Tab-separated table of C-alpha atoms and ligand atoms in Angstrom:
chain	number	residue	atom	x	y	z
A	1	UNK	CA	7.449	5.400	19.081
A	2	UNK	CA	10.765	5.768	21.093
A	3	UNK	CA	9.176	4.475	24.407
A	4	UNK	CA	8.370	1.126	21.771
A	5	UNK	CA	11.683	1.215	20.561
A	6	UNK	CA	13.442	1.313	23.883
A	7	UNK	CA	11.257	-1.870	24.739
A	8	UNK	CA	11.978	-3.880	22.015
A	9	UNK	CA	15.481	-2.917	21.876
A	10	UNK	CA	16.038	-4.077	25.502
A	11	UNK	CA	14.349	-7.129	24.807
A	12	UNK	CA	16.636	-7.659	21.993
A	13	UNK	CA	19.634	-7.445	24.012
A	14	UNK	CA	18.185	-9.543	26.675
A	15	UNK	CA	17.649	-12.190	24.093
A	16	UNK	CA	21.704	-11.450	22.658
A	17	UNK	CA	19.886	-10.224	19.305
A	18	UNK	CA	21.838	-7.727	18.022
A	19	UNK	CA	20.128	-4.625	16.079
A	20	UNK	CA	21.888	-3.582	12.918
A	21	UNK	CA	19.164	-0.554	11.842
A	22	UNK	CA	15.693	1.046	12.368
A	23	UNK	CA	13.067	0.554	9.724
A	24	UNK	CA	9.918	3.169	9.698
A	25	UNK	CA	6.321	2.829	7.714
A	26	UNK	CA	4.264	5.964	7.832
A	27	UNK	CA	1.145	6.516	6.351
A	28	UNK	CA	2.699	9.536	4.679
A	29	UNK	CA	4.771	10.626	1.920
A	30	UNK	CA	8.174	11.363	2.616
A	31	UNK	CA	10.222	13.345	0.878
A	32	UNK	CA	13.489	10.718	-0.776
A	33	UNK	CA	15.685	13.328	-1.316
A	34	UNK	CA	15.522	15.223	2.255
A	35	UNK	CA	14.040	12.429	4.252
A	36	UNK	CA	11.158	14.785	5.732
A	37	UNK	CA	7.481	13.862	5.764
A	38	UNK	CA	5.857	16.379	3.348
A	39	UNK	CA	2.022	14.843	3.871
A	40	UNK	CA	0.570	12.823	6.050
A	41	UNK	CA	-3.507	12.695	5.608
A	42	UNK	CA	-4.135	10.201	8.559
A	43	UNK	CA	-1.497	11.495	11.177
A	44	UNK	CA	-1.318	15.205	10.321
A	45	UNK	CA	1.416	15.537	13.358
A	46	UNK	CA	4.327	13.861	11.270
A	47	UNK	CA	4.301	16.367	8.528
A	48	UNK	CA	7.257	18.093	8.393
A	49	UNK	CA	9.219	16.213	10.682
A	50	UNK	CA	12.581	14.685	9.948
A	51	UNK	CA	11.497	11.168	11.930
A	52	UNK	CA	14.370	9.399	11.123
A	53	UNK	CA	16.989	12.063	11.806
A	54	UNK	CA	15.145	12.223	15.466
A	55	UNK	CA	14.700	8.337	15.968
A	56	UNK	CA	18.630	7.774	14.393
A	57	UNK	CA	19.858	10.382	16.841
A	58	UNK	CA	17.769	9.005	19.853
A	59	UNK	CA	18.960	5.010	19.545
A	60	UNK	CA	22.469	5.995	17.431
A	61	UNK	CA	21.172	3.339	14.915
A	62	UNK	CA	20.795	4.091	11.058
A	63	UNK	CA	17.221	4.590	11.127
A	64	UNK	CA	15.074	4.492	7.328
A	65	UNK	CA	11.776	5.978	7.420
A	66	UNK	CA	9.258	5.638	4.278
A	67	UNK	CA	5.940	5.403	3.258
A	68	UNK	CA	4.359	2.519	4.720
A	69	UNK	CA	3.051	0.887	1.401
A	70	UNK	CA	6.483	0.910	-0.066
A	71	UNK	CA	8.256	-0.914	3.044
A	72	UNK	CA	4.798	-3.180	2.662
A	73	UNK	CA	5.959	-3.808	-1.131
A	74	UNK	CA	9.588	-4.079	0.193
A	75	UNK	CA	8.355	-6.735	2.497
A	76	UNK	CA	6.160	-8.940	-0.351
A	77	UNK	CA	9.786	-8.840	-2.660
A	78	UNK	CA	11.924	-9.771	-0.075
A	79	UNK	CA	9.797	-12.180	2.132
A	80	UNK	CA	6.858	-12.690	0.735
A	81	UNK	CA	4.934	-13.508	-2.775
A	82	UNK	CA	7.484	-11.811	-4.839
A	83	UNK	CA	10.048	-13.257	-3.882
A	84	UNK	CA	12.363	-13.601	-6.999
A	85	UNK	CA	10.383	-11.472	-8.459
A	86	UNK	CA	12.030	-8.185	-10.569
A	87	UNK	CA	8.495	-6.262	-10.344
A	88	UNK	CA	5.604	-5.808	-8.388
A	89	UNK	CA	3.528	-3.462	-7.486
A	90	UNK	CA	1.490	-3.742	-3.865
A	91	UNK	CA	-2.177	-2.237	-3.886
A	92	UNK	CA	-2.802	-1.885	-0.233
A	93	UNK	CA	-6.796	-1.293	0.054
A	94	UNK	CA	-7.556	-0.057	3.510
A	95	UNK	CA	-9.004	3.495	4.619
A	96	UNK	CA	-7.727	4.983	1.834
A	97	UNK	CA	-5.396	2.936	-0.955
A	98	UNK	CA	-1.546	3.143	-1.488
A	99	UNK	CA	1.160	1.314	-3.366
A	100	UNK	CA	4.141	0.379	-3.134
A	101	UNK	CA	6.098	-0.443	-6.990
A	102	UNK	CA	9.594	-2.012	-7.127
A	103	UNK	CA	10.980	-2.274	-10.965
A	104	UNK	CA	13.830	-4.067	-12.382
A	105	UNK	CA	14.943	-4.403	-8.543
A	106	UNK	CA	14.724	-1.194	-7.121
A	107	UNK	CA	11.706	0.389	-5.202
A	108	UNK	CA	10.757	3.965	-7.006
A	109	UNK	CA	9.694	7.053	-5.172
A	110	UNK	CA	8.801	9.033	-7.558
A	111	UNK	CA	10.726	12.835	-7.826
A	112	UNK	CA	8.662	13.941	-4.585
A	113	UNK	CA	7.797	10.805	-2.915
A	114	UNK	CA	4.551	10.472	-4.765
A	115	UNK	CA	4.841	7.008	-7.138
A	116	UNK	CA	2.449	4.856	-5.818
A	117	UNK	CA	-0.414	7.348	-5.226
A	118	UNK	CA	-2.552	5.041	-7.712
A	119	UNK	CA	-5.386	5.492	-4.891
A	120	UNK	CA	-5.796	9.348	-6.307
A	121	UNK	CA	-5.775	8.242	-9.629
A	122	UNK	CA	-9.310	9.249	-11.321
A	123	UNK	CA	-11.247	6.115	-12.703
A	124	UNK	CA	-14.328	8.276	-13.552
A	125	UNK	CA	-13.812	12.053	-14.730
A	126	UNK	CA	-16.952	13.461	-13.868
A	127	UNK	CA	-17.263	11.410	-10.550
A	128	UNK	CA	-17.725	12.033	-6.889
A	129	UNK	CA	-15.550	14.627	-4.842
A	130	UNK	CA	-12.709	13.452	-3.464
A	131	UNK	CA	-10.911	14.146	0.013
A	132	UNK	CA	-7.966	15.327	-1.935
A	133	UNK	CA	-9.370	18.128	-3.931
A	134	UNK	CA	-9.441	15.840	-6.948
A	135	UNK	CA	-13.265	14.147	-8.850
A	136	UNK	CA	-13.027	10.362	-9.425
A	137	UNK	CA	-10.226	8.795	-7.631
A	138	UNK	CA	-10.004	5.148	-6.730
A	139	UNK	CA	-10.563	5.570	-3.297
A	140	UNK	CA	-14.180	7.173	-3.700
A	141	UNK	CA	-15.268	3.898	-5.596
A	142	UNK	CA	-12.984	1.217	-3.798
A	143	UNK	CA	-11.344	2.233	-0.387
A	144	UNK	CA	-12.435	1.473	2.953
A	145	UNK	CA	-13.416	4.908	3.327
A	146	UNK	CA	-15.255	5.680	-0.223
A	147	UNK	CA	-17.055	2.279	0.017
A	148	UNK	CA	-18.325	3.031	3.657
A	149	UNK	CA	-19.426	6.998	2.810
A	150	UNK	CA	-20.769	5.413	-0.469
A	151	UNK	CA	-23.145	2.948	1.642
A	152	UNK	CA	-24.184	5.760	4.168
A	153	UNK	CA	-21.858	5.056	6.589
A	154	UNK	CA	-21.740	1.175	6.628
A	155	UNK	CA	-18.227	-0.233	7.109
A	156	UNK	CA	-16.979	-1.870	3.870
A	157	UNK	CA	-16.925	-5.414	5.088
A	158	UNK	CA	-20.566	-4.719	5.829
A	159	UNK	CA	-21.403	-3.457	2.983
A	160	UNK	CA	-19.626	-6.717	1.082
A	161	UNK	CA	-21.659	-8.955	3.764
A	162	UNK	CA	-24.661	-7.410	2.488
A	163	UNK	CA	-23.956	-7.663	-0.758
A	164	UNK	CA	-23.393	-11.492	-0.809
A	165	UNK	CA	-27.160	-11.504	1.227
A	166	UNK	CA	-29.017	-10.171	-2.053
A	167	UNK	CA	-28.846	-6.846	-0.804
A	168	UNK	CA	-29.191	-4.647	-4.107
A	169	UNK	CA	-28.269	-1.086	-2.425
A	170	UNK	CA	-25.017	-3.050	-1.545
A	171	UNK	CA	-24.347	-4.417	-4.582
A	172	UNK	CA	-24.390	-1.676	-6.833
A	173	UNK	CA	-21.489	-0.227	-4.170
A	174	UNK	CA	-19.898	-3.554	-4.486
A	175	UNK	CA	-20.255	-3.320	-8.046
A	176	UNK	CA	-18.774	-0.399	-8.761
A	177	UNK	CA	-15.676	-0.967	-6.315
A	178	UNK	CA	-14.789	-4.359	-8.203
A	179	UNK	CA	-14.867	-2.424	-11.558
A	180	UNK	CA	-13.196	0.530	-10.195
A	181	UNK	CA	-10.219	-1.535	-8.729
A	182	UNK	CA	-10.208	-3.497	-11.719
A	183	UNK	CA	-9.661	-1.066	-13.847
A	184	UNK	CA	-6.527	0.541	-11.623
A	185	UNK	CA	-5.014	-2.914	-12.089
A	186	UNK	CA	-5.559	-2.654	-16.051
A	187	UNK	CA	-3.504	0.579	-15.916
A	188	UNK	CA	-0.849	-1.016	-13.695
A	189	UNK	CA	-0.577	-3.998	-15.743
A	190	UNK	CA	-0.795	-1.806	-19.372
A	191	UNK	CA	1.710	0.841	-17.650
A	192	UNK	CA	4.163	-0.968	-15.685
A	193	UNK	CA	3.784	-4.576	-16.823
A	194	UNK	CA	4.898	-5.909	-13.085
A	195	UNK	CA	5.293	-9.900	-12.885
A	196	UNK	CA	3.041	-9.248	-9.462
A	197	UNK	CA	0.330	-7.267	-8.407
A	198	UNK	CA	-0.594	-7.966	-4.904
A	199	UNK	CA	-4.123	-6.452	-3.702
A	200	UNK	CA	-3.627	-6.679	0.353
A	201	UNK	CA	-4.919	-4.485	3.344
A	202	UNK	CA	-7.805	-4.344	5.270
A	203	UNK	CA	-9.943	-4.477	2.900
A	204	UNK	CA	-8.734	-6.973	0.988
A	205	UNK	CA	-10.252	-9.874	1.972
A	206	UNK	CA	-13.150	-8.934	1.393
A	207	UNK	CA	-12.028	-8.514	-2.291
A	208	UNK	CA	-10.873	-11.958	-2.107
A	209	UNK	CA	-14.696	-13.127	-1.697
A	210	UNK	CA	-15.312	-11.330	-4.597
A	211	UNK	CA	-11.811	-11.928	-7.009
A	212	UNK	CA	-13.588	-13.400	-9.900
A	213	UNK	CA	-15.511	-10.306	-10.760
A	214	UNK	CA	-12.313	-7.604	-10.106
A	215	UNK	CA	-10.119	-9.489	-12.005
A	216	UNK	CA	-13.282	-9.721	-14.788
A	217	UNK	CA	-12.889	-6.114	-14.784
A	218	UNK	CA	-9.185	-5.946	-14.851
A	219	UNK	CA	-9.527	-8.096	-17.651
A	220	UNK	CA	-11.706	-6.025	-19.678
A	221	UNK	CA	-9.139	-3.097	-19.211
A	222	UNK	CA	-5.611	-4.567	-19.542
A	223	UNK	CA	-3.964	-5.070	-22.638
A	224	UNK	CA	-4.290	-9.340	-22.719
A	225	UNK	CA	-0.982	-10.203	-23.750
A	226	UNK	CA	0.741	-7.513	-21.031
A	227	UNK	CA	-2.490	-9.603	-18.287
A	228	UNK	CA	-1.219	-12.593	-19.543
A	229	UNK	CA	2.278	-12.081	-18.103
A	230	UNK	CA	1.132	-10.213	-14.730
A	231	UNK	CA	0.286	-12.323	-11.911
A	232	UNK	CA	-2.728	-11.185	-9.765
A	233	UNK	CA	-2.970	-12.084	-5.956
A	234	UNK	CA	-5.478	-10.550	-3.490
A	235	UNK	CA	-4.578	-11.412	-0.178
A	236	UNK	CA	-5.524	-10.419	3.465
A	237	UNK	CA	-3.565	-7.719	4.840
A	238	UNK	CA	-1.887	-8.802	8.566
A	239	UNK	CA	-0.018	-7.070	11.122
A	240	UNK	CA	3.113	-9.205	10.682
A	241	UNK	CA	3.222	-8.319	6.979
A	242	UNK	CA	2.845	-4.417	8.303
A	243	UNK	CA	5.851	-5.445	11.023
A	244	UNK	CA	8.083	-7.191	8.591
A	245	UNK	CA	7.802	-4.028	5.826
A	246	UNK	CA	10.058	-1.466	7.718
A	247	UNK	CA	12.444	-4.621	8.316
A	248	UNK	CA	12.524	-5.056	4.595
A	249	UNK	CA	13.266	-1.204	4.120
A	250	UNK	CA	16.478	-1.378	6.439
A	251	UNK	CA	17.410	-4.650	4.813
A	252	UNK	CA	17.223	-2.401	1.357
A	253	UNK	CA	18.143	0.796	2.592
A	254	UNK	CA	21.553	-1.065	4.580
A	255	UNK	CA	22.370	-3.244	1.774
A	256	UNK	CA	22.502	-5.718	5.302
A	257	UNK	CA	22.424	-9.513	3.136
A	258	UNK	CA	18.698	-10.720	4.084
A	259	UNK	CA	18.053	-13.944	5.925
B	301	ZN	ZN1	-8.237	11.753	-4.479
């Protein structure tokens, strides 16, 4: 990370850009009030480092470190599809599934760092095991991960492929992670009433080939008249999206006037 921040920042000032802050994504949870990154299930070396005490003191830059999914939602407010927005909430579907929620203009965290974790959120009581210790979460059903151990090791886009082919196997896994990501937009829609939900990351687009039946399910589980004011976009996650989220953090963070 600092040998990539010493190369864009030279080529920065080679180009006379000047560089007001540092924005951070990590797929972690970080802690709001201390700034230290108290889990990280996909890079286990961040936890309990203080990333953007280290990076600030490195470059001498205010530096903002957050979860990723929250500069992602930070990013689709400022720059993206909610712009002018007051609410949304970003499902980002990949390996596993975070979110990112900004209300009435602010981005919330959550006491510990935890709002958001909508992915570990049980959609069937008695269901599978999940990596976290808990039995039913969303991500068993409808992540990258769940979908692929689901389908006996098949990558989810795979498994979706397969599933448009007439494969039955397939569909049943298709199936159920359409209904089960449904029904986590019903509760987001019935328990934060956002004008936005955005479904993105890297497994999104292959939602998008399916949209009609998640948003059948998410239909069947919101309240209609709350639905009825919530937009619903599933879009294809992309790396610029990713780039621009920790750019949108230090925009927030800095109070810097965006572009
Ligand atoms: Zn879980």
């Amino acid at each position: 990370m600092t040998a990539l921040l010493e190369r864009v920042l030279d080529r920065a000032a080679g180009q006379g850009v000047p560089v007001g802050a540092i924005g951070v994504g990590v797929p972690g949870t970080v802690d709001p009030a201390t700034g230290v990154i108290v889990e990280s299930h996909h890079t286990a070396e961040l936890t309990g480092h203080h990333l953007g005490r280290a990076l600030g003191a490195r470059f001498a830059l205010p530096t903002f470190v957050d979860n990723d999914v929250n500069a992602l939602a930070l990013s689709e407010w400022m720059f993206g599809l909610g712009r002018g927005a007051r609410s949304l909430v970003v499902l980002a579907a990949g390996t596993g599934i975070g979110a990112g929620i900004v209300l009435d203009g602010r981005l919330v965290r959550g006491s510990a760092g935890y709002a958001g974790e909508f992915g570990h959120a049980s959609v069937r009581f008695e269901g599978r095991r999940c990596w976290c210790g808990g039995h039913g979460c969303l991500v068993v059903y409808a992540s990258g991960r769940g979908i692929a151990e689901a389908a006996g090791g098949r990558a989810a886009p795979l498994v979706f492929q397969a599933a448009a082919a007439g494969e039955v196997a397939a569909d049943r896994v298709v199936s159920e992670a359409c209904d089960a990501l449904g029904a986590m937009i019903g509760t987001i829609v019935n328990g934060l009433n956002p004008e936005l939900v955005v479904v993105t990351g890297g497994v999104a687009a292959a939602y998008a080939a399916c949209e009609a039946r998640v948003l059948r399910a998410a239909g069947r589980h919101a309240l209609s008249l709350a639905l009825a004011r919530t937009r619903i976009a599933i879009v294809p996650g992309d790396k610029h999206g990713s780039v621009r989220g920790p750019a949108a953090l230090a925009l927030y963070e800095a109070e810097v006037p965006s572009p």
